């Protein structure tokens, strides 16, 4: 008999701090169990740089620039199930605090007027740099999202429960203690 | 003065190769190369492509909120930001920390060093070193490591887990905890918590010693390659203790020039701007700090982090790590000290130092003292907190008004100090390995190997506005327009 096909997972960090990815690694030794059940596509842990057709896509972070929009849409096209992991993906999180400020003004302060800068510095403007959006958006404003996993970050146990439910073909549920917002 | 390979004179005639996104590093970045018709590299740049603006939106927030807000800059070393901010706020409220509080913070910090260094080596970088820089890409990750070298993978997971547990018990949560508060910490460690952590620390020290041996062996087996790969002399900076010892929690700034001369020593970081300024280049959101005395970034850039610290400090105050430091310095008459790959070796020695320090701290009864917050004293407007984070010197600088609100913030994160050094490293690799060759995936990975050695945390770094007119439209899931942004030829962005 053939071994059951492994679930293919891709992950990305958009405007996030990588804390959600770190919390995923906080499953500790269970990572070795997981490796037997899934295979990884594009993630910051592998050298696969674009997302291919996958069963599951996990997105950390909101959308803050043009490149984030592109990556997010590619994930949606390729992933059967797309999950917003953590406060930033779910509602913009802390980076969205810049939403009530003027982007130009922020950039000017940081790159031109702040103390401690060399003389005559300017806002970076090379075409290689993706254009920042005026606001940081939660990912559901741009694509359809199948599941939302709150927390900053969601705990390793919550991520583990969620993944093992999905792998076993159950609808993921987070019981008492796992569904948290801090 | 222009640095070699930073800017090609006629970029429009060249072909562009991008490594995008950089993988197995923390955060968001890419590398672009411009090549001529003979595949000679004319330009190589590391771009940091994300812009956050933390310094701006923290303005107006109450100062006591800052240590838990700024750690969201980075989920890989949140404790570093948490503690640097708390140290700054200690000054704002004019307090002196009770001995137990400082020791708990130190414990938290060394837990952070342990987990971050283990994460970097075992989960991210080691596949390059163990399986070869141009191994098939499928082999270059933690999954392959756990299949091919399961013992090494398991040890790495255990070391990181232990560091995360130290953080959990001192900060309340493994990621984005709340332990440090202005003036101290919000709880002491119970004797039970200390004995829980003491149980495994000897096994962790042993595992760290094996990790040092592993990197040393790699150096011995590949001397010529490891010593030459992206190797260069550079100025260096870090904190050192008053007696010159390696201390990652507190000290004065020391900088040594590439030629070995000391530029400054035990410099009081509360006015760091007297010795460091920052430059900006159009092609990266990450700034370019430099040693002010040397005039500009092209002359004054420097290295920070494990390699800088191990070569700058006078000694390491724990026995196993000090022994290893001496071997590291003596290796091939100091060849490892200038090698980019020397960062890995130095990092593993620091990981051992962190484990040994944790062991000592866990035996200290001050950790369980009831007085873990100092009394507020004379209020000050300015607070500067500096710490040696896993990746290097981290500077937090705030001004707080009489209404307890932050009115100014400036952060220089560790990876930013290494910005020019990383660019230098990829240009060396471009010349050493890529120049004139047909580019293969394996060759391009050499560039990433050089960047990874610095363990950059691009998550902490920032992003820009171009000169070309550009329109970005954002539609929601149903295709309704959500946001539209127009960038004019003058680089100004407008909501349209
Ligand atoms: S939700 Fe929290 S942990 Fe996750 S990326 Fe955002 S700030 Fe980081």
XYZ file of C-alpha atoms and ligand atoms in Angstrom:
686
model
C 0.000 0.000 0.000
C 1.231 3.491 -0.787
C 1.937 5.823 2.083
C -0.730 8.530 2.285
C 0.221 11.642 0.333
C 1.888 14.247 2.480
C 0.162 17.544 3.054
C 2.057 20.293 1.234
C 2.477 23.500 3.235
C 3.751 26.949 2.264
C 4.305 29.837 4.660
C 5.177 33.492 4.227
C 5.838 36.503 6.394
C 4.411 39.728 4.953
C 4.417 42.776 7.254
C 5.052 40.636 10.308
C 7.849 40.283 12.814
C 8.504 36.550 12.276
C 7.161 35.900 15.765
C 4.373 33.729 14.347
C 6.941 31.659 12.472
C 8.958 31.395 15.679
C 5.885 30.256 17.576
C 5.414 27.576 14.943
C 8.996 26.420 15.669
C 8.091 26.433 19.358
C 6.369 23.104 18.740
C 9.953 21.962 19.529
C 10.501 18.204 19.049
C 7.033 17.845 17.544
C 8.602 19.398 14.445
C 10.279 16.047 13.828
C 6.864 14.337 13.936
C 5.389 16.939 11.643
C 8.157 16.465 9.094
C 6.928 12.891 8.621
C 3.414 14.094 7.813
C 3.943 17.158 5.654
C 6.301 18.590 3.091
C 7.279 22.212 2.868
C 6.991 24.353 -0.217
C 8.007 28.021 -0.118
C 8.790 29.008 3.466
C 11.586 31.056 5.032
C 13.009 27.695 6.196
C 13.542 26.258 2.722
C 15.218 27.638 -0.382
C 12.052 27.392 -2.474
C 11.432 30.982 -3.507
C 7.997 30.859 -5.120
C 4.778 29.209 -4.043
C 3.623 26.116 -5.978
C 0.262 24.346 -5.693
C -0.186 23.475 -2.019
C -2.777 22.135 0.367
C -2.182 24.739 3.006
C -0.824 28.277 3.070
C -0.009 30.046 6.318
C 0.320 33.819 6.186
C 1.960 35.874 8.910
C 1.752 39.663 8.827
C -0.515 42.209 7.169
C -0.051 43.854 3.803
C 2.141 46.973 3.805
C 3.580 47.195 0.305
C 3.046 46.244 -3.326
C 5.180 43.161 -3.025
C 3.117 41.833 -0.104
C 0.028 42.121 -2.328
C 1.715 40.068 -5.017
C 2.932 37.342 -2.649
C -0.459 37.122 -0.963
C -2.315 36.742 -4.259
C 0.133 34.053 -5.411
C -0.501 32.179 -2.191
C -4.266 32.428 -2.643
C -4.038 31.100 -6.190
C -1.900 28.171 -5.145
C -3.186 27.144 -1.729
C -6.397 25.179 -1.279
C -6.695 26.446 2.283
C -5.343 29.829 3.308
C -4.864 30.762 6.951
C -4.240 34.145 8.577
C -1.858 33.449 11.445
C -1.547 36.024 14.196
C -2.792 39.506 14.958
C -0.969 41.174 12.064
C -2.508 38.974 9.372
C -5.891 38.979 11.103
C -6.234 42.737 11.664
C -2.991 44.488 10.718
C -1.484 44.252 14.199
C 1.045 46.685 15.548
C 2.407 47.809 12.136
C -1.097 49.134 11.376
C -0.512 51.794 14.002
C 1.052 53.783 11.229
C -2.349 53.958 9.525
C -3.330 57.190 11.219
C -0.081 58.880 10.184
C 0.967 60.385 6.891
C 3.401 58.051 5.106
C 5.396 60.846 3.508
C 5.816 62.475 6.865
C 7.054 59.270 8.502
C 9.565 58.668 5.729
C 10.830 62.241 5.904
C 11.386 62.085 9.628
C 13.177 58.783 9.537
C 15.385 59.328 6.500
C 15.835 63.094 6.319
C 15.270 65.118 9.456
C 16.016 62.890 12.412
C 19.068 63.696 14.568
C 22.058 61.392 14.136
C 21.891 61.313 10.327
C 24.764 62.213 8.055
C 24.321 65.450 6.121
C 21.941 65.610 3.137
C 20.289 62.182 3.299
C 17.136 61.412 1.302
C 14.264 58.976 1.373
C 15.360 55.785 -0.433
C 13.777 55.732 -3.895
C 15.291 52.923 -5.931
C 12.937 50.975 -8.204
C 14.167 47.775 -6.550
C 12.312 48.767 -3.404
C 8.632 47.830 -3.362
C 6.263 50.737 -3.002
C 4.770 51.043 0.466
C 1.002 51.345 0.695
C -0.506 54.245 2.580
C -2.060 51.860 5.031
C -1.300 48.438 6.423
C -4.160 46.059 5.573
C -5.293 42.805 7.163
C -5.048 40.047 4.579
C -8.806 39.351 4.374
C -9.256 42.772 2.774
C -7.323 41.554 -0.248
C -8.058 37.838 -0.584
C -10.531 35.329 0.764
C -9.251 33.723 3.942
C -10.368 30.285 5.147
C -9.227 30.359 8.780
C -8.117 32.999 11.263
C -5.771 32.037 14.070
C -5.550 34.954 16.519
C -2.814 35.729 19.055
C 0.394 37.719 19.013
C 1.655 35.169 18.319
C -0.763 32.208 18.574
C 0.888 29.728 20.945
C 2.786 26.723 19.653
C 0.109 24.478 21.170
C -2.614 26.341 19.271
C -0.685 26.024 16.012
C -0.059 22.336 16.690
C -3.723 21.647 17.453
C -4.772 23.514 14.339
C -2.336 21.656 12.077
C -2.987 18.201 13.500
C -6.754 18.725 13.168
C -6.344 19.674 9.529
C -3.953 16.830 8.780
C -6.412 14.371 10.318
C -9.199 15.807 8.182
C -11.097 17.375 11.107
C -12.432 20.915 11.198
C -9.869 22.723 13.357
C -11.177 23.884 16.721
C -9.249 25.643 19.445
C -10.539 24.808 22.871
C -10.197 26.637 26.153
C -6.745 28.114 26.730
C -5.698 27.892 23.093
C -7.831 30.689 21.701
C -6.079 33.800 22.988
C -5.466 37.288 21.740
C -2.271 38.314 23.569
C 34.583 58.037 -2.683
C 32.558 55.212 -4.189
C 32.886 51.665 -2.965
C 33.789 49.038 -5.575
C 30.780 47.205 -7.066
C 28.244 49.342 -5.219
C 27.107 51.326 -8.253
C 27.678 50.368 -11.870
C 28.310 53.353 -14.150
C 25.824 52.242 -16.846
C 23.238 49.984 -15.230
C 20.900 50.190 -18.241
C 23.281 48.107 -20.362
C 23.557 45.277 -17.847
C 21.509 42.197 -17.116
C 19.864 41.894 -13.748
C 19.839 38.793 -11.577
C 17.855 38.860 -8.346
C 17.859 36.566 -5.340
C 14.392 37.284 -4.068
C 13.368 36.630 -1.385
C 16.458 35.786 0.611
C 15.699 32.528 2.387
C 16.842 30.995 5.652
C 17.387 34.468 7.041
C 14.971 36.214 9.341
C 13.072 38.993 7.644
C 12.538 40.554 4.268
C 15.349 41.247 1.862
C 16.735 40.564 -1.582
C 19.988 40.802 -3.498
C 20.370 42.182 -6.993
C 23.357 41.648 -9.240
C 24.083 43.470 -12.478
C 26.218 41.551 -14.958
C 27.781 42.527 -18.256
C 27.780 40.436 -21.423
C 30.728 38.369 -20.129
C 28.961 37.657 -16.844
C 31.327 39.939 -14.967
C 29.646 41.359 -11.909
C 29.397 45.148 -12.109
C 27.106 45.806 -9.195
C 25.912 43.853 -6.159
C 23.499 45.146 -3.548
C 21.628 43.835 -0.560
C 18.266 45.590 -0.363
C 16.080 45.726 2.694
C 12.639 46.001 1.251
C 10.316 46.634 4.111
C 9.502 49.869 5.805
C 7.747 49.959 9.149
C 8.126 53.383 10.731
C 8.134 52.196 14.332
C 10.020 55.242 15.542
C 7.212 57.453 14.356
C 4.156 55.647 15.564
C 5.561 54.994 19.013
C 5.373 58.753 19.514
C 2.496 59.686 21.767
C 2.370 56.287 23.467
C 2.839 56.092 27.252
C 6.440 55.225 28.125
C 5.588 52.149 30.189
C 3.949 50.600 27.144
C 7.128 50.806 25.055
C 8.943 47.641 26.224
C 5.983 45.465 25.187
C 5.227 47.419 22.016
C 8.709 47.549 20.475
C 9.352 43.862 20.877
C 6.864 43.402 18.023
C 9.620 44.706 15.785
C 11.097 41.275 15.845
C 9.767 37.901 16.892
C 13.198 36.318 16.695
C 14.869 38.451 19.333
C 11.937 40.196 21.029
C 13.736 40.028 24.369
C 16.518 42.261 23.052
C 14.095 45.038 22.146
C 12.100 44.447 25.308
C 15.219 44.869 27.481
C 16.832 47.720 25.553
C 13.584 49.682 25.904
C 13.270 48.777 29.586
C 16.854 49.925 30.198
C 16.051 53.249 28.566
C 12.912 53.642 30.664
C 14.851 52.837 33.874
C 16.720 56.075 33.178
C 13.536 57.996 32.437
C 12.102 57.152 35.849
C 15.520 57.645 37.473
C 15.736 54.310 39.218
C 18.531 51.944 40.150
C 17.665 48.303 39.676
C 17.635 46.021 42.759
C 20.203 43.212 42.329
C 17.578 40.493 41.812
C 15.853 42.431 39.021
C 19.024 42.914 37.036
C 19.896 39.240 37.393
C 16.455 38.138 36.190
C 16.817 40.397 33.168
C 20.261 38.959 32.530
C 18.848 35.460 32.748
C 16.119 36.398 30.251
C 18.731 37.889 27.930
C 21.070 34.912 28.021
C 18.064 32.655 27.397
C 17.462 34.794 24.324
C 21.083 34.523 23.158
C 20.907 30.749 23.576
C 17.696 30.278 21.611
C 18.536 32.752 18.865
C 22.017 31.369 18.221
C 20.639 27.811 18.205
C 17.852 28.783 15.828
C 20.273 30.393 13.448
C 22.832 27.624 13.370
C 20.686 24.508 13.468
C 17.459 25.584 11.737
C 18.862 27.995 9.175
C 22.583 27.994 8.434
C 24.021 24.556 9.207
C 22.730 22.778 6.064
C 25.060 24.962 3.944
C 28.021 24.023 6.089
C 27.208 20.333 6.501
C 25.971 19.504 2.996
C 27.886 22.059 0.896
C 27.096 25.544 -0.400
C 25.972 24.147 -3.730
C 24.142 21.076 -2.475
C 20.757 20.590 -4.122
C 18.327 23.143 -2.720
C 16.049 20.355 -1.394
C 18.898 19.313 0.868
C 19.588 22.713 2.309
C 17.091 22.892 5.166
C 16.121 21.606 8.602
C 14.012 18.810 7.097
C 17.062 17.347 5.373
C 19.130 17.929 8.495
C 16.682 15.906 10.561
C 16.714 13.118 7.981
C 20.481 12.992 7.424
C 21.865 14.131 10.780
C 18.999 13.489 13.200
C 21.190 13.760 16.303
C 22.420 17.223 15.354
C 18.878 18.363 14.548
C 17.526 17.052 17.825
C 20.284 18.730 19.862
C 19.598 22.003 18.085
C 15.897 21.782 18.857
C 16.681 21.034 22.505
C 19.046 23.971 22.932
C 16.561 26.387 21.374
C 13.718 24.958 23.433
C 15.697 25.404 26.631
C 16.416 29.044 25.827
C 12.721 29.585 25.098
C 11.815 28.028 28.433
C 14.179 30.380 30.261
C 12.392 33.227 28.494
C 8.956 31.838 29.331
C 9.745 31.661 33.040
C 11.334 35.108 33.206
C 9.101 36.988 30.734
C 5.814 35.101 31.062
C 5.657 34.023 27.411
C 8.147 32.552 24.982
C 7.504 35.254 22.385
C 6.531 38.827 23.240
C 6.554 38.418 27.025
C 6.017 41.139 29.592
C 8.711 40.484 32.210
C 10.748 43.699 32.145
C 9.098 46.902 33.327
C 10.619 50.348 33.895
C 12.597 49.956 37.119
C 12.792 46.168 37.254
C 10.822 43.053 36.416
C 7.219 42.114 37.130
C 7.986 38.918 38.978
C 10.810 37.037 40.651
C 11.622 33.407 39.942
C 10.299 30.900 42.456
C 12.728 28.299 43.857
C 10.657 25.653 41.978
C 11.122 27.452 38.672
C 14.840 27.679 39.289
C 15.187 23.993 40.077
C 13.067 23.132 37.016
C 15.543 25.015 34.821
C 18.591 23.695 36.673
C 17.603 20.121 35.838
C 18.609 20.317 32.180
C 21.278 23.011 32.116
C 24.210 20.602 32.321
C 22.975 18.667 29.318
C 22.541 21.959 27.468
C 26.099 23.058 28.282
C 27.333 19.703 26.982
C 25.302 20.117 23.776
C 26.715 23.618 23.290
C 30.254 22.309 23.679
C 29.542 19.746 20.965
C 28.232 22.509 18.716
C 31.489 24.457 19.142
C 33.432 21.289 18.307
C 31.325 20.776 15.204
C 32.120 24.218 13.764
C 35.768 23.939 14.747
C 35.961 20.630 12.891
C 34.392 22.213 9.813
C 37.082 24.889 9.900
C 39.848 22.325 10.320
C 38.582 20.221 7.472
C 38.144 23.124 5.043
C 40.803 25.591 6.185
C 41.593 27.294 2.909
C 37.967 27.610 1.829
C 36.595 28.768 5.179
C 39.359 31.285 5.739
C 39.134 32.823 2.282
C 35.363 32.854 1.776
C 34.223 36.515 1.811
C 37.062 37.325 4.183
C 38.118 40.883 4.973
C 39.404 43.055 7.786
C 36.997 45.626 9.160
C 36.482 48.009 12.030
C 34.439 46.500 14.850
C 32.333 47.664 17.769
C 30.604 46.170 20.818
C 29.875 46.700 24.504
C 32.416 45.403 27.012
C 32.250 45.245 30.817
C 34.312 47.691 32.900
C 37.126 45.150 33.166
C 37.004 44.345 29.444
C 35.053 41.101 29.880
C 32.451 39.949 27.384
C 29.088 41.114 28.746
C 26.018 41.041 26.567
C 23.678 42.855 28.973
C 25.592 45.975 29.900
C 28.859 47.886 29.478
C 30.638 50.673 27.623
C 31.260 50.875 23.886
C 34.586 49.775 22.467
C 35.611 50.186 18.827
C 38.758 48.928 17.193
C 39.902 49.844 13.697
C 40.740 47.332 11.007
C 44.459 48.014 11.565
C 44.150 47.065 15.250
C 44.163 50.565 16.805
C 41.603 51.297 19.504
C 39.293 54.138 18.430
C 37.380 54.448 21.713
C 36.882 52.371 24.823
C 34.350 52.260 27.669
C 32.483 55.009 25.907
C 29.302 55.932 27.768
C 26.503 55.008 25.355
C 24.076 57.586 26.717
C 25.455 59.940 24.054
C 26.190 57.387 21.334
C 25.605 59.998 18.631
C 29.020 61.480 19.439
C 30.611 58.358 17.979
C 28.049 56.990 15.476
C 26.126 58.662 12.672
C 23.841 57.073 10.091
C 23.840 57.457 6.329
C 21.029 56.596 3.905
C 21.430 55.098 0.435
C 18.653 55.283 -2.155
C 18.432 51.520 -2.681
C 17.740 50.225 0.821
C 15.363 51.051 3.636
C 18.088 50.002 6.050
C 20.385 52.839 7.062
C 24.191 52.751 6.981
C 25.750 53.650 10.341
C 29.411 54.683 10.536
C 32.031 55.680 13.080
C 31.745 59.429 13.177
C 35.454 60.071 13.672
C 36.193 58.462 10.310
C 34.089 60.953 8.389
C 31.631 58.991 6.268
C 30.057 55.611 5.740
C 32.445 54.492 3.020
C 35.388 54.875 5.415
C 33.685 54.412 8.760
C 31.544 51.276 8.396
C 32.157 48.511 10.894
C 31.105 45.031 12.002
C 29.122 44.059 15.088
C 27.902 40.733 16.481
C 29.613 37.528 17.637
C 32.767 37.888 15.536
C 33.279 41.507 16.619
C 32.576 40.718 20.265
C 34.912 37.751 20.522
C 37.780 39.639 18.965
C 37.149 42.852 20.936
C 36.629 41.607 24.489
C 39.622 40.907 26.743
C 38.241 37.649 28.052
C 35.069 35.601 28.542
C 34.148 35.185 32.214
C 33.075 31.515 31.969
C 35.658 28.731 31.761
C 34.606 26.569 28.801
C 33.788 29.509 26.552
C 37.022 31.306 27.480
C 39.018 28.233 26.557
C 37.245 28.105 23.201
C 37.766 31.823 22.597
C 41.532 31.364 22.933
C 41.494 28.511 20.430
C 39.407 30.583 18.060
C 41.811 33.551 18.224
C 44.863 31.354 17.799
C 43.486 29.340 14.870
C 45.881 29.733 11.927
C 47.294 32.890 13.472
C 43.976 34.638 13.694
C 42.649 33.715 10.254
C 39.202 32.845 11.626
C 38.824 36.332 13.151
C 38.562 38.020 9.763
C 36.650 35.283 7.987
C 32.961 35.862 7.399
C 32.391 32.199 8.244
C 34.189 32.882 11.533
C 30.866 34.341 12.642
C 29.477 30.802 12.966
C 32.316 29.658 15.167
C 32.154 32.793 17.315
C 28.373 32.427 17.587
C 28.640 28.873 18.911
C 31.216 30.006 21.506
C 28.790 32.714 22.608
C 26.021 30.134 22.807
C 28.227 28.132 25.182
C 28.953 31.322 27.159
C 25.189 31.943 27.444
C 24.569 28.408 28.729
C 27.347 28.669 31.308
C 26.076 32.085 32.436
C 22.544 30.732 32.812
C 23.870 27.938 34.997
C 25.620 30.404 37.293
C 22.608 32.685 37.515
C 20.262 29.819 38.364
C 22.285 29.136 41.489
C 21.925 32.742 42.654
C 19.295 33.244 45.374
C 18.901 36.891 44.378
C 16.647 35.631 41.563
C 13.985 34.829 44.150
C 14.165 38.066 46.157
C 10.916 39.853 46.817
C 12.275 43.291 45.838
C 12.292 43.114 42.081
C 11.336 46.710 41.254
C 13.392 49.784 42.146
C 11.917 52.980 43.506
C 11.387 55.761 41.032
C 13.842 58.633 41.523
C 14.429 61.890 39.733
C 12.601 61.950 36.457
C 14.671 62.426 33.281
C 13.517 63.388 29.826
C 15.916 61.167 27.951
C 16.620 57.457 28.156
C 19.136 55.483 26.107
C 19.192 51.708 26.443
C 21.922 49.678 24.764
C 22.353 45.929 24.837
C 24.351 43.354 22.921
C 21.568 41.502 21.126
C 22.317 38.135 19.484
C 23.224 39.953 16.248
C 25.128 42.861 17.758
C 24.797 46.224 19.451
C 21.196 47.373 19.784
C 20.462 51.023 20.581
C 17.109 52.365 21.808
C 16.793 56.082 22.461
C 13.632 57.824 23.721
C 12.484 61.177 24.945
C 9.484 61.250 27.249
C 7.546 64.378 28.219
C 5.993 65.266 31.580
C 2.709 63.621 30.520
C 4.518 60.267 30.301
C 4.260 60.281 26.518
C 7.077 59.343 24.183
C 7.894 62.382 22.067
C 10.899 61.058 20.171
C 12.339 57.653 19.430
C 15.406 56.494 17.568
C 16.422 52.868 17.191
C 19.596 51.492 15.664
C 19.069 47.739 15.428
C 21.919 45.252 15.341
C 21.570 44.198 11.734
C 21.691 47.824 10.613
C 25.235 48.178 11.963
C 26.223 45.264 9.734
C 24.564 46.698 6.622
C 27.734 47.786 4.842
C 29.676 44.744 6.086
C 27.058 42.431 4.516
C 27.225 44.369 1.258
C 30.994 44.074 1.403
C 30.697 40.318 1.946
C 28.412 39.735 -1.038
C 30.702 41.804 -3.265
C 33.643 39.643 -2.214
C 31.663 36.521 -3.044
C 30.609 38.001 -6.369
C 34.266 38.577 -7.257
C 35.556 35.320 -5.797
C 33.009 32.897 -7.194
C 30.559 34.429 -9.654
C 32.606 36.730 -11.826
C 32.706 35.552 -15.427
C 30.888 32.288 -14.687
C 27.575 30.981 -15.883
C 25.376 31.611 -12.842
C 23.944 28.505 -11.266
C 21.584 28.161 -8.345
C 24.467 26.820 -6.268
C 26.644 29.830 -7.053
C 23.868 32.202 -6.125
C 23.488 30.350 -2.839
C 27.109 31.368 -2.094
C 25.840 34.941 -1.850
C 23.207 33.878 0.638
C 25.745 31.845 2.605
C 27.750 35.046 3.106
C 24.680 36.985 4.216
C 23.523 34.180 6.525
C 26.865 34.190 8.341
C 25.879 37.556 9.805
C 22.558 36.094 10.954
C 20.834 39.237 9.748
C 17.465 40.018 11.163
C 15.928 41.936 8.318
C 12.687 41.851 10.212
C 14.074 44.633 12.398
C 15.184 46.699 9.446
C 13.112 49.066 7.059
C 11.762 50.241 3.043
C 11.328 53.402 0.019
C 9.634 55.458 -2.620
C 10.858 55.316 -6.211
C 11.339 58.055 -8.754
C 9.325 56.376 -11.483
C 5.636 57.142 -11.712
C 3.828 54.101 -10.480
C 0.287 53.255 -9.554
C -0.635 50.570 -7.132
C -4.233 49.519 -6.886
C -5.508 47.253 -4.242
C -8.746 45.327 -4.634
C -10.527 43.321 -2.000
C -11.530 39.684 -2.328
C -14.672 40.673 -4.279
C -12.759 42.896 -6.677
C -13.825 46.192 -5.116
C -11.093 48.856 -5.074
C -9.654 49.360 -1.622
C -6.609 51.550 -1.903
C -4.932 53.325 -4.774
C -1.545 54.844 -4.527
C 0.193 56.952 -7.120
C 3.857 57.672 -7.024
C 4.729 60.714 -9.113
C 7.968 61.338 -10.973
C 9.118 63.430 -8.016
C 8.879 60.372 -5.797
C 5.880 61.754 -3.929
C 3.131 59.306 -3.125
C -0.469 60.267 -3.137
C -3.686 58.522 -2.407
C -5.694 58.818 -5.621
S 0.987 38.680 15.224
Fe 2.524 39.284 16.736
S 4.015 37.645 16.623
Fe 2.794 37.478 14.752
S 3.878 38.695 13.225
Fe 2.419 40.077 14.201
S 3.571 41.071 15.875
Fe 4.718 39.267 15.238
